[in-house]
PDB file of C-alpha atoms in Angstrom:
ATOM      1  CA  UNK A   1     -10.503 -26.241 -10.622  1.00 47.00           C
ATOM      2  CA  UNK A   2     -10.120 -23.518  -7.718  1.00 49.00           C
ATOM      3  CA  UNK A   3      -8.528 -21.382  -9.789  1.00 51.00           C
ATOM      4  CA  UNK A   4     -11.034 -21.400 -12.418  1.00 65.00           C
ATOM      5  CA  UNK A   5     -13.942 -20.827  -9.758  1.00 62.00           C
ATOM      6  CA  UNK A   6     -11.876 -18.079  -8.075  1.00 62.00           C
ATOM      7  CA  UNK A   7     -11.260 -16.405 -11.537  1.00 61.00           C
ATOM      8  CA  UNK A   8     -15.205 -16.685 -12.545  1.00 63.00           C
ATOM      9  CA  UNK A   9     -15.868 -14.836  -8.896  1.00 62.00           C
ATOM     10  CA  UNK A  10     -13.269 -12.416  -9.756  1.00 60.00           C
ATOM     11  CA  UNK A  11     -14.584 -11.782 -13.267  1.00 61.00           C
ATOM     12  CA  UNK A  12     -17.799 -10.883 -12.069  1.00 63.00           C
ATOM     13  CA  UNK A  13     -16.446  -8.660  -9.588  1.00 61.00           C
ATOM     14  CA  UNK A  14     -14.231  -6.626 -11.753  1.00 58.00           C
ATOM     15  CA  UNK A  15     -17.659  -6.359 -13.939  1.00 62.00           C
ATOM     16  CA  UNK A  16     -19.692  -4.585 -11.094  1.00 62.00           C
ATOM     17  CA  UNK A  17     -16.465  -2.485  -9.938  1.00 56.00           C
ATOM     18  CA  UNK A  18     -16.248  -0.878 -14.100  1.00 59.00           C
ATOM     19  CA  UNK A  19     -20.245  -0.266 -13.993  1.00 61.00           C
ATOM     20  CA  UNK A  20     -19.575   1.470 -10.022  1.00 56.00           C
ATOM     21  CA  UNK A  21     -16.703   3.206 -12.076  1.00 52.00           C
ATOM     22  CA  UNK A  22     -18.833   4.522 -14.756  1.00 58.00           C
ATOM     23  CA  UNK A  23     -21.815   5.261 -12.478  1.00 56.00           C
ATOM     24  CA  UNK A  24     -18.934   7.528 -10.519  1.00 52.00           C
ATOM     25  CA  UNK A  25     -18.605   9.551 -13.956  1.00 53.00           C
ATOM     26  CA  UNK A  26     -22.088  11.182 -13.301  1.00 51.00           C
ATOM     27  CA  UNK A  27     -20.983  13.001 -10.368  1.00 48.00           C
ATOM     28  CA  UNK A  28     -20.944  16.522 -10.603  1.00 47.00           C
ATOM     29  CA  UNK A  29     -18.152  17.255  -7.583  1.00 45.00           C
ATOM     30  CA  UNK A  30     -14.714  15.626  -8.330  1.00 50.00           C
ATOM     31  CA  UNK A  31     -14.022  14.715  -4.820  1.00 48.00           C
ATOM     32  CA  UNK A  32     -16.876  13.060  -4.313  1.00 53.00           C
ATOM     33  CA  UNK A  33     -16.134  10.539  -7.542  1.00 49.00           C
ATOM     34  CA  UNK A  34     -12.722  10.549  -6.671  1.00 54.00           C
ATOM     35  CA  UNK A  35     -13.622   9.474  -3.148  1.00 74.00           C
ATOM     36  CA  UNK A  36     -16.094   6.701  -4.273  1.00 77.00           C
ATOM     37  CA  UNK A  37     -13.623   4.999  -6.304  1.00 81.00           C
ATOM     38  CA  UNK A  38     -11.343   5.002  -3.530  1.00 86.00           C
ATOM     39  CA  UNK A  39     -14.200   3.230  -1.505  1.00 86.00           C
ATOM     40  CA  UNK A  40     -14.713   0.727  -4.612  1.00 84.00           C
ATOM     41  CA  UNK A  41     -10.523  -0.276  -4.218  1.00 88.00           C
ATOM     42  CA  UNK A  42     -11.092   0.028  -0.540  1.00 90.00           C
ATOM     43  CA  UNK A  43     -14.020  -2.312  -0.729  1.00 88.00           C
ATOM     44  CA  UNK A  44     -11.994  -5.395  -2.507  1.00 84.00           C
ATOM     45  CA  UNK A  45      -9.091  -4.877  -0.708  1.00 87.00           C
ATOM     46  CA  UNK A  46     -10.980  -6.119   2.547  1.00 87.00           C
ATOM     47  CA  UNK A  47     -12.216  -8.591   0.593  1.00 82.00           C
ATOM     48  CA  UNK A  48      -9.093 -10.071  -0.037  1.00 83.00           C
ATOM     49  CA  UNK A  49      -6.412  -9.484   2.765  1.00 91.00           C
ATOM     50  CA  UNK A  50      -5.547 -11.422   5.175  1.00 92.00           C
ATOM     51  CA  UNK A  51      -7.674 -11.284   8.129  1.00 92.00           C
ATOM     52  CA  UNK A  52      -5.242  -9.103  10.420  1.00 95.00           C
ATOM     53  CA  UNK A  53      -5.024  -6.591   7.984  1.00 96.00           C
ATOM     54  CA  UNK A  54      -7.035  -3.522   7.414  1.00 95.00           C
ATOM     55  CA  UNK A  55      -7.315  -0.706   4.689  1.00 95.00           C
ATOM     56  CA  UNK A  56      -8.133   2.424   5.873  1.00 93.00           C
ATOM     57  CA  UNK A  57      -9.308   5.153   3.392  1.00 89.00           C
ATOM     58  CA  UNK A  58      -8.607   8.582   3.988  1.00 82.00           C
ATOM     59  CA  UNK A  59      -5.555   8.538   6.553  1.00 86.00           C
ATOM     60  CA  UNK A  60      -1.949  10.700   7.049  1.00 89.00           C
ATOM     61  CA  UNK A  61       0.934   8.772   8.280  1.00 93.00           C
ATOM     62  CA  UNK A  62       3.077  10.186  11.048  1.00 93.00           C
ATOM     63  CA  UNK A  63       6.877   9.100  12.239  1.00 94.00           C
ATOM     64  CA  UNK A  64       7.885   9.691  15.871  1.00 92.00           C
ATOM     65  CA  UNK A  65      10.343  11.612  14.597  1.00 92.00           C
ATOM     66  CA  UNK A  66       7.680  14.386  12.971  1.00 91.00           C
ATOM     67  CA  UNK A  67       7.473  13.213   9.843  1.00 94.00           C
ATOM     68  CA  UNK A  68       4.284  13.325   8.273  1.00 93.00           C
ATOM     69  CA  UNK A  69       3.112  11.439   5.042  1.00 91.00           C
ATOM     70  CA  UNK A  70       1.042  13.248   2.271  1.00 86.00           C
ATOM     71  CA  UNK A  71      -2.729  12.569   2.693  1.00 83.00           C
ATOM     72  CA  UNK A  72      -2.429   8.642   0.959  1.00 87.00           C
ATOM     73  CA  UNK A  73      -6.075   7.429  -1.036  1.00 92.00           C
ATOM     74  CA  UNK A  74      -6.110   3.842   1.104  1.00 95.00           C
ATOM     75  CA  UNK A  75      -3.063   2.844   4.043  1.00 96.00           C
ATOM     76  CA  UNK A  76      -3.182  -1.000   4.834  1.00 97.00           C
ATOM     77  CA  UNK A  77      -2.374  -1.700   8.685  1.00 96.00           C
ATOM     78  CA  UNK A  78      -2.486  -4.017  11.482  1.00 96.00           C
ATOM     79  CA  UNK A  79      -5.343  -4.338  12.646  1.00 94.00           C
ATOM     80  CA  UNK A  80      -4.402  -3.541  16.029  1.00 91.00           C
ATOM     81  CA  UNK A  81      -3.681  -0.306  15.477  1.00 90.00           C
ATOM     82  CA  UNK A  82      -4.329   2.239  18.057  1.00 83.00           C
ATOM     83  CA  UNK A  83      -7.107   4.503  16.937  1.00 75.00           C
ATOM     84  CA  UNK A  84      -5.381   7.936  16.988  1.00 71.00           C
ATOM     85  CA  UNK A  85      -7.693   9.734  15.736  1.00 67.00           C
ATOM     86  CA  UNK A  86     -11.515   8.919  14.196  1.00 63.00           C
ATOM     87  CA  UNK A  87     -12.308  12.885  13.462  1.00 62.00           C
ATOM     88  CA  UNK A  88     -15.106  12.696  10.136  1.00 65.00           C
ATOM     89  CA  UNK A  89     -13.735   9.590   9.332  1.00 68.00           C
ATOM     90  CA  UNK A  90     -10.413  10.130   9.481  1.00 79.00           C
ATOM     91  CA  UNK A  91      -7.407   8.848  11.173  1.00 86.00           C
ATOM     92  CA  UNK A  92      -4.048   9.551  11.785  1.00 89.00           C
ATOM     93  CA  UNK A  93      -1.784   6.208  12.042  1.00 93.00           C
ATOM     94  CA  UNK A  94       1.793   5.627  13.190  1.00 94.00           C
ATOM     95  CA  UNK A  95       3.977   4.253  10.989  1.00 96.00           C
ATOM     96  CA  UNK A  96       5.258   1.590  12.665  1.00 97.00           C
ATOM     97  CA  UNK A  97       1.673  -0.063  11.809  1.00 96.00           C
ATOM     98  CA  UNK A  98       1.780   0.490   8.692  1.00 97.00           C
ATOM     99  CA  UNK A  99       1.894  -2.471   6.237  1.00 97.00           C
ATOM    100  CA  UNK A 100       1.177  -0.832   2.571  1.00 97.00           C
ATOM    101  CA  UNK A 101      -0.220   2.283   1.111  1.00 96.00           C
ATOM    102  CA  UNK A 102      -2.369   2.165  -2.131  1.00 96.00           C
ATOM    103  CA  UNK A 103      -2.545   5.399  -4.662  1.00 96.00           C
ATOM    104  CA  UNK A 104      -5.696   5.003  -6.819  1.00 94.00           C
ATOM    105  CA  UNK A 105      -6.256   6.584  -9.632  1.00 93.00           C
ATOM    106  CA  UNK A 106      -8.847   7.683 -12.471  1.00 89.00           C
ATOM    107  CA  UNK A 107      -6.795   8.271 -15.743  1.00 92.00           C
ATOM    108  CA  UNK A 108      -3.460   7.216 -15.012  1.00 96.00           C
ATOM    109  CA  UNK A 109      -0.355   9.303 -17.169  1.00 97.00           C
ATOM    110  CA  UNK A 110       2.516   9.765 -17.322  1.00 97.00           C
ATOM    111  CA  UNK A 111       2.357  12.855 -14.061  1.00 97.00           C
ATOM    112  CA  UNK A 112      -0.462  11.174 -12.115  1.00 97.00           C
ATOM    113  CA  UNK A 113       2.090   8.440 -12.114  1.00 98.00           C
ATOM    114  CA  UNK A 114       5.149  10.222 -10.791  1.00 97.00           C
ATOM    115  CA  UNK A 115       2.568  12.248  -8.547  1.00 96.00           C
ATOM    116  CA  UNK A 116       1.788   8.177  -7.030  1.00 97.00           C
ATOM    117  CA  UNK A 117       5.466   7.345  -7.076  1.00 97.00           C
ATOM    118  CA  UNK A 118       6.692  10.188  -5.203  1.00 97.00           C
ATOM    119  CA  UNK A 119       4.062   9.300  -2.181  1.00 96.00           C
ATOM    120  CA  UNK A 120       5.453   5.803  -2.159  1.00 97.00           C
ATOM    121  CA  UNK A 121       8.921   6.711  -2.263  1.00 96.00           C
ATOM    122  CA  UNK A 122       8.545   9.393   0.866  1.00 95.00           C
ATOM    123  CA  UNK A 123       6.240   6.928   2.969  1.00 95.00           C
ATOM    124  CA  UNK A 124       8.587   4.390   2.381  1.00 94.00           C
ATOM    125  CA  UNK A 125      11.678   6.459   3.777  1.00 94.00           C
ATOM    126  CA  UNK A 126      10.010   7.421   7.188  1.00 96.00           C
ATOM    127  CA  UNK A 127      11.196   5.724  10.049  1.00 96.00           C
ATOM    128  CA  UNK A 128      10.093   2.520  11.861  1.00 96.00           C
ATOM    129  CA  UNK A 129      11.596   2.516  15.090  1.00 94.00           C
ATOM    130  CA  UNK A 130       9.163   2.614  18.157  1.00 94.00           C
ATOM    131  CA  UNK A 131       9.076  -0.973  18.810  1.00 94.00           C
ATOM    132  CA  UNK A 132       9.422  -2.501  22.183  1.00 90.00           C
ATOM    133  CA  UNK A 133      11.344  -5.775  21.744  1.00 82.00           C
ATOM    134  CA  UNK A 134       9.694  -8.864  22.903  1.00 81.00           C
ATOM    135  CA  UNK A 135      11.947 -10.884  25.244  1.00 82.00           C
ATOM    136  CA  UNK A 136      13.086 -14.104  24.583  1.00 77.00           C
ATOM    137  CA  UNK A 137      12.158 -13.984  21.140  1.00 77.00           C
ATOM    138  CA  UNK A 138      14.482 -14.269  18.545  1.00 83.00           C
ATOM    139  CA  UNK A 139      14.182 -10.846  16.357  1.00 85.00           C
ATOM    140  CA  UNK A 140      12.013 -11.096  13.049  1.00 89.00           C
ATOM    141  CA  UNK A 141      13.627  -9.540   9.715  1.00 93.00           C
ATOM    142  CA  UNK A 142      12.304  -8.858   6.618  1.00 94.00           C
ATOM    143  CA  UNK A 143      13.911  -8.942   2.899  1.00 93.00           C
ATOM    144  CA  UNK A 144      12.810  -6.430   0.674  1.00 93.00           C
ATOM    145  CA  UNK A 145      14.016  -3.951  -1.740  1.00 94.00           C
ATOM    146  CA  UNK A 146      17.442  -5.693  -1.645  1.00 92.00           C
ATOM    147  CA  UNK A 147      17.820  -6.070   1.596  1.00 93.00           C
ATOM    148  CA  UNK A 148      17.261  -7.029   5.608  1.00 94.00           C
ATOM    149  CA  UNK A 149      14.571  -5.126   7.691  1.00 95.00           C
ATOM    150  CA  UNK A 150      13.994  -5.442  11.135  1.00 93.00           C
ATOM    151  CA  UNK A 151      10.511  -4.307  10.515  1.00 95.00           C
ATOM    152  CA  UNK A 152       7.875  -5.069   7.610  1.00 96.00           C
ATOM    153  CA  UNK A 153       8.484  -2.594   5.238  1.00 96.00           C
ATOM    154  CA  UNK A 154       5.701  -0.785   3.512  1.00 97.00           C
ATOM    155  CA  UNK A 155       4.576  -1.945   0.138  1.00 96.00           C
ATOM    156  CA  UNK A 156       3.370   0.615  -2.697  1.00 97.00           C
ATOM    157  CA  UNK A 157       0.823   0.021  -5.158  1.00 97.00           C
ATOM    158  CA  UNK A 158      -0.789   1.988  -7.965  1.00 97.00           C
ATOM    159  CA  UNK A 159      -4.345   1.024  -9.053  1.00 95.00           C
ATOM    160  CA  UNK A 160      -6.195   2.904 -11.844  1.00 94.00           C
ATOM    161  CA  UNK A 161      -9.511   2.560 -13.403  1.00 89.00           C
ATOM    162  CA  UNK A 162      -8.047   3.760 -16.703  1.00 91.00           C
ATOM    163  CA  UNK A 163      -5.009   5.573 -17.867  1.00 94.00           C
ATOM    164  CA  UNK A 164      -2.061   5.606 -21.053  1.00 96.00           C
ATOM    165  CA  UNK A 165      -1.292   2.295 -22.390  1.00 96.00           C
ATOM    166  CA  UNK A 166       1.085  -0.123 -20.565  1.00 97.00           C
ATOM    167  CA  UNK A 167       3.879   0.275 -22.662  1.00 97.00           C
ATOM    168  CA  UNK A 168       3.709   4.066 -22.557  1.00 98.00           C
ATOM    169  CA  UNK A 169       2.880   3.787 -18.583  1.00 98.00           C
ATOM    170  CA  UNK A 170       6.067   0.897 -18.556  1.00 98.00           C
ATOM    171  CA  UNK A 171       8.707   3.818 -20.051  1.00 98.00           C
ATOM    172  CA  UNK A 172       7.351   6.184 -17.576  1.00 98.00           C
ATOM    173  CA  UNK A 173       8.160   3.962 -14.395  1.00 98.00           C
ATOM    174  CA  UNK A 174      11.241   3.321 -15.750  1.00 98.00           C
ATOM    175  CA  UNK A 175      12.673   6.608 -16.415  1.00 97.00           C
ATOM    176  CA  UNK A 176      11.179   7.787 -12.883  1.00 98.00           C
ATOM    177  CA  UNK A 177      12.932   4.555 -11.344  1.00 97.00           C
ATOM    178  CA  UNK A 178      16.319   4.810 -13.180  1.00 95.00           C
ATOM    179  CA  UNK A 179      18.095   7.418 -10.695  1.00 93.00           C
ATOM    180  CA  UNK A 180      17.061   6.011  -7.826  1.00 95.00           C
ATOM    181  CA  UNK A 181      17.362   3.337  -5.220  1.00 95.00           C
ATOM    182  CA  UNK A 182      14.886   0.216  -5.290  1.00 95.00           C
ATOM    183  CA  UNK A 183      13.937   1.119  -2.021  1.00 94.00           C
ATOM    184  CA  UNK A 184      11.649   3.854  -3.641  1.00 96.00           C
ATOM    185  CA  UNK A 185      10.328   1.976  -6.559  1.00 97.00           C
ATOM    186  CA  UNK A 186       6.833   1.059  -6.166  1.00 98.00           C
ATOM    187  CA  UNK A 187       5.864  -2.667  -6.101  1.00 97.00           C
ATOM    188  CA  UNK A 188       3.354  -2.723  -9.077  1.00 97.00           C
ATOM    189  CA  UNK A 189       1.265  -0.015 -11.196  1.00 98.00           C
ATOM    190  CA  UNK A 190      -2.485  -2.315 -12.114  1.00 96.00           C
ATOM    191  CA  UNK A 191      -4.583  -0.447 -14.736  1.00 96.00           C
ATOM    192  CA  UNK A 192      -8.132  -2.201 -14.881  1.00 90.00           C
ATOM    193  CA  UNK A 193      -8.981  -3.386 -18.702  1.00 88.00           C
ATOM    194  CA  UNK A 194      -4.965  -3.284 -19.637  1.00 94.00           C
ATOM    195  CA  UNK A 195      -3.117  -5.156 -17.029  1.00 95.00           C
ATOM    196  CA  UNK A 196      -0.183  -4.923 -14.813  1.00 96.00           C
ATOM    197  CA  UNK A 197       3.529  -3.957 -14.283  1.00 98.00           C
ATOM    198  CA  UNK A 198       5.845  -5.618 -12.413  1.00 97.00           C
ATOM    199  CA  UNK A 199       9.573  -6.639 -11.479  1.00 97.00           C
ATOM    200  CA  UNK A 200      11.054  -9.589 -12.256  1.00 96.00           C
ATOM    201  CA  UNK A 201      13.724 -11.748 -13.077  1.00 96.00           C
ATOM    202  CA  UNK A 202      14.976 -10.677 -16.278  1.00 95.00           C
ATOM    203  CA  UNK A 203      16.694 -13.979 -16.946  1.00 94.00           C
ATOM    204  CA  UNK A 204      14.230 -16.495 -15.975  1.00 95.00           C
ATOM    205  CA  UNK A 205      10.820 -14.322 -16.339  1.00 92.00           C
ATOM    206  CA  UNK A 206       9.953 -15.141 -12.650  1.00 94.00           C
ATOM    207  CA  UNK A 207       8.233 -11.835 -11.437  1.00 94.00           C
ATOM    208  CA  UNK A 208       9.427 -11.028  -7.681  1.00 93.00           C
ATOM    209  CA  UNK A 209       7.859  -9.680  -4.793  1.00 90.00           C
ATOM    210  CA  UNK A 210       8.819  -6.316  -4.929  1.00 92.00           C
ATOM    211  CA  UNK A 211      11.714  -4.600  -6.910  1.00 96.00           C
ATOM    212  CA  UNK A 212      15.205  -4.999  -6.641  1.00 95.00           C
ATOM    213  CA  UNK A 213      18.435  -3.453  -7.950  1.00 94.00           C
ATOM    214  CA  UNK A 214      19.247  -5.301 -11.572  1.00 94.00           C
ATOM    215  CA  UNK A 215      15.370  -6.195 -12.186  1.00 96.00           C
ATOM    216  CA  UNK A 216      13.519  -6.100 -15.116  1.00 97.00           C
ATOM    217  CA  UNK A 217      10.133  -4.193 -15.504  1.00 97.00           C
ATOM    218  CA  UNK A 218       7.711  -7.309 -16.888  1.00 97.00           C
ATOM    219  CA  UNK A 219       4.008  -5.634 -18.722  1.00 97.00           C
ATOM    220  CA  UNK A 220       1.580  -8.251 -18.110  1.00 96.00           C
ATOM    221  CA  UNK A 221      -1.303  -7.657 -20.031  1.00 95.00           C
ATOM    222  CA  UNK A 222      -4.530  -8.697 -18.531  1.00 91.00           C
ATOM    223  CA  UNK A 223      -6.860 -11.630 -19.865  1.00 83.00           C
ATOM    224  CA  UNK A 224     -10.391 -10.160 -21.092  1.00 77.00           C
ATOM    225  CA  UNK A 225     -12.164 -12.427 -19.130  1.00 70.00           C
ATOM    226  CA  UNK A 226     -11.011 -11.567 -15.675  1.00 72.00           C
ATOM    227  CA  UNK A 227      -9.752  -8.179 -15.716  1.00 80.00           C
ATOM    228  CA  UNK A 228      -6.825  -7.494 -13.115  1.00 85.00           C
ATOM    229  CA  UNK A 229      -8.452  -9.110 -10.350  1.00 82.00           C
ATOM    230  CA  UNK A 230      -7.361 -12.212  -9.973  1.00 82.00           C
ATOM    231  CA  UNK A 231      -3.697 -11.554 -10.199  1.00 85.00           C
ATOM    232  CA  UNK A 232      -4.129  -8.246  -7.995  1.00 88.00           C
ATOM    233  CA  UNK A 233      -6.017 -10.918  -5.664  1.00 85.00           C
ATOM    234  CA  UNK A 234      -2.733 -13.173  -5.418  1.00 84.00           C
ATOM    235  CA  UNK A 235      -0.507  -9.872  -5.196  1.00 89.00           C
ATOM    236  CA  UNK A 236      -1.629  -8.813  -2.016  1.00 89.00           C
ATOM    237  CA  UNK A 237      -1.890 -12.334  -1.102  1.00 87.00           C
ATOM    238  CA  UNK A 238       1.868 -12.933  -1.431  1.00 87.00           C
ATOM    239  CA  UNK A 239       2.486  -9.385   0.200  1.00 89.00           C
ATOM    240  CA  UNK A 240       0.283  -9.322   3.168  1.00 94.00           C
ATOM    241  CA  UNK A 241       0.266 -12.667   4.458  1.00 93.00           C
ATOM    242  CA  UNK A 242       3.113 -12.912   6.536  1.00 92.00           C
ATOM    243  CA  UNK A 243       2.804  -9.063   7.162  1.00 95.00           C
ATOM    244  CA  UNK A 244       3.874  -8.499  10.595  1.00 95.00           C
ATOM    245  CA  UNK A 245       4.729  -6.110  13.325  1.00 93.00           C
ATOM    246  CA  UNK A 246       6.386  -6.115  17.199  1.00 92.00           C
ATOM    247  CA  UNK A 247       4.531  -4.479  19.943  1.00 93.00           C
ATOM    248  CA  UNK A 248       3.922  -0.677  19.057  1.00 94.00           C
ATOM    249  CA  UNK A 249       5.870   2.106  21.687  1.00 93.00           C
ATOM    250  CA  UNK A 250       4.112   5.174  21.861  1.00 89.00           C
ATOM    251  CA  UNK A 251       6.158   6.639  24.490  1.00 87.00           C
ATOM    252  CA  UNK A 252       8.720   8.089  21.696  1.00 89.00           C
ATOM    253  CA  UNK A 253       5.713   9.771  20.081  1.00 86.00           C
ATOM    254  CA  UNK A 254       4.480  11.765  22.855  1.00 81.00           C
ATOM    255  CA  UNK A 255       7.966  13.941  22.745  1.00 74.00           C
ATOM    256  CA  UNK A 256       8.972  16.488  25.156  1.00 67.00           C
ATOM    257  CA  UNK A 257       5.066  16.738  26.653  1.00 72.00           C
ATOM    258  CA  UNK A 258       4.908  16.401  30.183  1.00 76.00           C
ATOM    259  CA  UNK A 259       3.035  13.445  31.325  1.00 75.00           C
ATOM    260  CA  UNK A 260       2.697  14.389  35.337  1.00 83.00           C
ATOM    261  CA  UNK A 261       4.404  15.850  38.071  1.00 86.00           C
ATOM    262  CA  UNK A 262       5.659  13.253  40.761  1.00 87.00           C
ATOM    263  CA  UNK A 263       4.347  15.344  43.941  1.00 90.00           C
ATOM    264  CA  UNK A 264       4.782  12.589  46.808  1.00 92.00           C
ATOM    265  CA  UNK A 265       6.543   9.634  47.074  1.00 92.00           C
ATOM    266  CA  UNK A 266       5.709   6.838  49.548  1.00 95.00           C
ATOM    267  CA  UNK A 267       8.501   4.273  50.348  1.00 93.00           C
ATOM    268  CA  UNK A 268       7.229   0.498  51.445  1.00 88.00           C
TER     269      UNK A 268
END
């Protein structure tokens, strides 16, 4: 079967990412094993998004209203995003562009976790509005979070190479989630060797999307075999495929900064 070929291929992989991972460990400078497992996550994210879009390590987010994201480990986009800025590989993107953002992790607790949360939930509450409408086109919406956007709203994952076990991890989303609106919630917390959490349907067991008001939190523990890969493979599958976005306006982001003086005018 596919799925049983696709699993093998993903069992392998999630082999070579732990011995990567535990090659990392030898590094003497944190940042620099911090930034390769980034690059690792990075690395099978491109692997397995859809073709028009791209994860960017090592990016800030910025709202044409000034608001400005915290530095975020790996920001999925469109790929026809407007390279702001390349400076030592890295690059300032406009929000409007901006499909997901992924937190990774080494050890993931019960802090590193709200630390991950907290970046989703203030991405996810900057502003999407410099679109220029496409005429004669019947505007696209979005639902999410418990509701109609008129934009694709960003996604949140947590990925971890290690960290507390799901349970423990499971009480800490929930008491971080439980005075607040879905529309902060992260999507899904994936700890490799353990498994993932998710929202679901707490009736039928059907896990959803992305998190609504009323949902359950659903641990799914993770076959030996295959790690998390395959069902992080499907995840971003069912988030990213119809990921869209309308034609990008920069004209809102260049503020009060004069563009030109009109100095003569000639009338045809």
């Amino acid at each position: 079967m596919a799925q049983d070929k696709l699993g093998k291929i993903l069992g392998s992989v999630a082999k070579r990412m732990r011995a990567d991972f535990e090659q990392s460990q030898s590094f003497n400078h944190n940042g620099e094993a911090g930034t390769s497992r980034e690059i690792l996550i990075q690395e099978f994210l491109s692997g397995y998004l859809p073709a028009h879009v791209e994860a960017v390590h090592n990016a800030e987010v910025i709202a044409a209203n000034g608001d400005v994201s915290p530095q975020t480990d790996i920001v999925l986009i469109d790929r026809g995003t407007p390279p702001f800025t390349t400076l030592n590989g890295f690059r300032i993107i406009p929000n409007e562009c901006v499909y997901g953002m992924v937190e990774v992790k080494t050890k993931l607790d019960g802090a590193q976790l709200a630390d991950a949360c907290n970046k989703i939930s203030k991405m996810r509450r900057m502003p999407k509005t410099s679109y220029r409408p496409i005429p004669g086109v019947i505007p696209r919406t979005t639902n999410a979070y418990g509701k109609s956007h008129d934009y694709f709203p960003t996604s949140g994952l947590i990925i971890s190479f290690d960290g507390l076990q799901l349970e423990t991890l499971g009480s800490h989303l929930v008491d971080w989630c439980r005075t607040r609106n879905p529309i902060e919630w992260p999507d899904s917390v994936w700890v490799a060797g353990k498994g993932h959490l998710q929202w679901g349907d707490p009736r039928s067991g059907s896990l959803f999307r992305s998190p609504v008001a009323g949902a359950s939190l659903f641990q799914v523990d993770a076959e030996p075999d295959q790690d998390i890969l395959l069902p992080l493979a499907l995840h971003l599958n069912i988030h990213f495929s119809d990921a869209w976005m309308n034609p990008l306006d920069l004209v809102p982001y260049s503020g009060a900064t004069p563009l030109g003086t009109i100095s003569k005018r000639w009338t045809i």
